[in-house]
XYZ file of C-alpha atoms in Angstrom:
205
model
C -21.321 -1.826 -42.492
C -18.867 -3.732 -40.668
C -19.570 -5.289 -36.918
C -17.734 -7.095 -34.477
C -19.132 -9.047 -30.975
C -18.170 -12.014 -28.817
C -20.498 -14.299 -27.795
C -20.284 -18.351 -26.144
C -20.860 -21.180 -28.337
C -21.167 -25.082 -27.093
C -18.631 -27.518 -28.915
C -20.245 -31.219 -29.242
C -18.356 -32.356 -25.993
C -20.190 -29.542 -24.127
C -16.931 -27.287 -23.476
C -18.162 -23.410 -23.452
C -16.232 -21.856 -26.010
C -15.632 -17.740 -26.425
C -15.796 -16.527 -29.960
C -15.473 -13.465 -31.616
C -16.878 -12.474 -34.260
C -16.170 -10.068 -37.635
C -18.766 -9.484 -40.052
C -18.010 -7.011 -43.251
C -20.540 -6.409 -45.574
C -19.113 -6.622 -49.005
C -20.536 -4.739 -51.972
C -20.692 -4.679 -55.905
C -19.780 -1.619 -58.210
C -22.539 -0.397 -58.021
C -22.948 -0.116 -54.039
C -25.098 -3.297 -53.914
C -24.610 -5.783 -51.407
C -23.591 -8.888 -52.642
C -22.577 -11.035 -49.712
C -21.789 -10.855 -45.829
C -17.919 -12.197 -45.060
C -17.399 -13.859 -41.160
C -14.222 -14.391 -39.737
C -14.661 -16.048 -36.122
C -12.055 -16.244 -33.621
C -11.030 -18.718 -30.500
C -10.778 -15.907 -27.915
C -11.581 -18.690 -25.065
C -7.709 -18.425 -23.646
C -8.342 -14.720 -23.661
C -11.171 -14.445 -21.658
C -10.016 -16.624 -19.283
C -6.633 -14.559 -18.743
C -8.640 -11.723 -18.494
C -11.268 -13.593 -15.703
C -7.956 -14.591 -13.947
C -6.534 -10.903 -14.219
C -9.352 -9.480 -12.516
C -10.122 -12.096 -9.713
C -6.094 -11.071 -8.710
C -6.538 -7.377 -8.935
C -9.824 -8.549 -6.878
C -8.193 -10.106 -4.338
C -5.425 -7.607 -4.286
C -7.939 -4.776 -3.396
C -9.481 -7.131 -0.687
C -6.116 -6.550 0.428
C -5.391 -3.553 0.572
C -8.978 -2.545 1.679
C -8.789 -4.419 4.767
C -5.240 -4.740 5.809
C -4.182 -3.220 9.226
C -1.640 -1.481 8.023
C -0.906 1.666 5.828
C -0.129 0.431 2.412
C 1.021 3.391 0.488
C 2.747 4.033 -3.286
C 4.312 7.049 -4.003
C 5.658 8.129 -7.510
C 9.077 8.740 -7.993
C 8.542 12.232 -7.248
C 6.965 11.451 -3.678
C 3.225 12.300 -4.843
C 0.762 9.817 -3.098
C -0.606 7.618 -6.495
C -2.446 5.195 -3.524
C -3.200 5.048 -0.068
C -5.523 2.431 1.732
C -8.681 2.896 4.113
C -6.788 2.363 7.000
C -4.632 5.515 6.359
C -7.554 7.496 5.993
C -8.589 6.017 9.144
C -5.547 6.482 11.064
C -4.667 9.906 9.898
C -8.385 11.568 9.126
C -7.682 12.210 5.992
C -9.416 10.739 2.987
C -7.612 9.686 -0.252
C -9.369 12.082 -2.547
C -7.560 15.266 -0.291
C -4.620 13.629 -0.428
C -4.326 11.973 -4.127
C -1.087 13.857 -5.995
C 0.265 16.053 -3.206
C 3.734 15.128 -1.860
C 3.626 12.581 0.695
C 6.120 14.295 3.040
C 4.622 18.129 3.066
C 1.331 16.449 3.546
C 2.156 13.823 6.145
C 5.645 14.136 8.192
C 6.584 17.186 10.876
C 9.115 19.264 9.325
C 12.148 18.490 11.233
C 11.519 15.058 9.806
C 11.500 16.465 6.036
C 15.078 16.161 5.099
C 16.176 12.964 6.801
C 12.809 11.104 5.466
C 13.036 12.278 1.741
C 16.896 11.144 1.238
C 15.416 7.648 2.761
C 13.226 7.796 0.583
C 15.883 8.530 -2.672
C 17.769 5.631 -1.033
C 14.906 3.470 -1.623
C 14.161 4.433 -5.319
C 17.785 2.919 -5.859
C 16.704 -0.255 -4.154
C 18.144 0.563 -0.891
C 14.993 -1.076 1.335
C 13.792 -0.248 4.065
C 12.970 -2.627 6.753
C 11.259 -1.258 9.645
C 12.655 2.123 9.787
C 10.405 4.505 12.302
C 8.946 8.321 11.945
C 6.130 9.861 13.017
C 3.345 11.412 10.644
C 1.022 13.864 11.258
C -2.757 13.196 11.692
C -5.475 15.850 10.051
C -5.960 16.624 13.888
C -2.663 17.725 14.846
C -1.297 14.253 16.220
C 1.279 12.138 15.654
C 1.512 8.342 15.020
C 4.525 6.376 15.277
C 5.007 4.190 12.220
C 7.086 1.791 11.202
C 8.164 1.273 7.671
C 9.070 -1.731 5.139
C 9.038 -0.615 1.530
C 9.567 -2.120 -2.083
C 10.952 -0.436 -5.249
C 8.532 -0.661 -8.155
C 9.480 -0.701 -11.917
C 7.389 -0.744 -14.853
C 7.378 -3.182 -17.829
C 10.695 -1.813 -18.973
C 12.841 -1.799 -15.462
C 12.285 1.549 -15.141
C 11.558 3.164 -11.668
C 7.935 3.828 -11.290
C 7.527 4.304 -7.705
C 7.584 2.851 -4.043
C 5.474 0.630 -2.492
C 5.182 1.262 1.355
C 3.640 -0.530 4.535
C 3.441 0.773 7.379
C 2.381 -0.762 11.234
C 1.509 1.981 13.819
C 3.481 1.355 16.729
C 2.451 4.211 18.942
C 0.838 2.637 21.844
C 3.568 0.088 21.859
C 6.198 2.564 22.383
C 3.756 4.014 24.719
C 3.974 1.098 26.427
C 7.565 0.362 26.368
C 8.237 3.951 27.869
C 5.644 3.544 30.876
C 7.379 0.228 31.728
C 10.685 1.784 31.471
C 9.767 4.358 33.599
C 8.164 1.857 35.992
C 11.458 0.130 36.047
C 13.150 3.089 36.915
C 10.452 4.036 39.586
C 11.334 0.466 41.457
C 14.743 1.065 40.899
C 14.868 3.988 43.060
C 12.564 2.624 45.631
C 14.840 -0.620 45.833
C 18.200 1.298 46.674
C 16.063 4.130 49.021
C 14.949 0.936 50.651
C 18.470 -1.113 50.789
C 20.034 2.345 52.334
C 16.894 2.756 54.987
C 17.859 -0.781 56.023
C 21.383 -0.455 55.689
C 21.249 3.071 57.916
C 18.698 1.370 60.130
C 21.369 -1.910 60.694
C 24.305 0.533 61.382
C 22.456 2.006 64.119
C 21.927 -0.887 65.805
């Protein structure tokens, strides 16, 4: 019976080595055991690319779990592959009711369908987006203003495997900007009622 395992060993200058190890069992003619063959392997560099590997896809989901922003991928057919916890905040709906249904049925009003999915095509060919706006649709009924950078992304052979997608709500900032325009306006008219009052009021003296 053959086995295999990995295990540490301590070199004479007290480094921490990773080895693997093969044992076969080898046997005579007639089926009796005879001897036990090792073959042990370095795998130190291994296990270290593989530690360092998963302390980045570690910190990556840190990332992604607590940014303040929609980070989104989409396949090349505009299925949602990923969303973040602050999309499923932000829109009420949770990743699991959303994983593999198209991103722009799902998400954007209709009048928006057209325009956002040849954006979208545009951006498969490397055409980037860089803070583009649209609205989406909340579980609820609302809509959220966002604002859009996204990234091409290719697989180990340069072929297109998807899009890569952040996204900053900007709602209450154009909520914002439109009560202060409207202010604006407001004191406009106020100003010139004012200037004619004073103007009517000077010609009748």
């Amino acid at each position: 019976m053959d086995h295999d395992f990995e295990y540490r060993v301590v070199t004479a200058q007290g480094e921490v080595r990773w080895v693997h190890e093969y044992v076969q069992l080898v046997k005579g003619d007639e089926g009796v055991p005879q001897r036990l063959v090792c073959v042990m392997v370095d795998v130190t560099a291994e296990k270290q690319a593989e530690a360092d590997l998963r302390e980045e896809c570690d910190f990556a989901q840190g990332l992604i779990e607590t940014a303040q922003a929609i980070v989104l991928v989409l396949d090349p057919e505009g299925k949602i592959e990923l969303c973040n916890p602050y999309l499923e905040e932000l829109s009420g709906r949770k990743f699991d009711e959303v994983r593999g249904k198209d991103w722009f049925d799902t998400f954007l009003p209709g009048r928006d369908h057209d325009r956002i999915r040849e954006r979208f095509k545009r951006a498969l060919k490397d055409h980037r987006t860089f803070g583009d706006t649209n609205p989406i649709v909340t579980k609820a009924g609302d809509e959220r203003n966002i604002s859009w950078w996204d990234k091409r992304l290719t697989d180990s052979k340069g072929d297109v495997a998807g899009l890569l997608c952040i996204g900053h709500d900007i709602t209450e900032r154009l909520r914002m900007e439109e009560e202060l325009r409207r202010s604006n306006e407001e004191l406009e008219i106020r100003v010139r009622k004012r200037t004619r009052d004073l103007e009517r009021a000077q010609e009748e003296l």
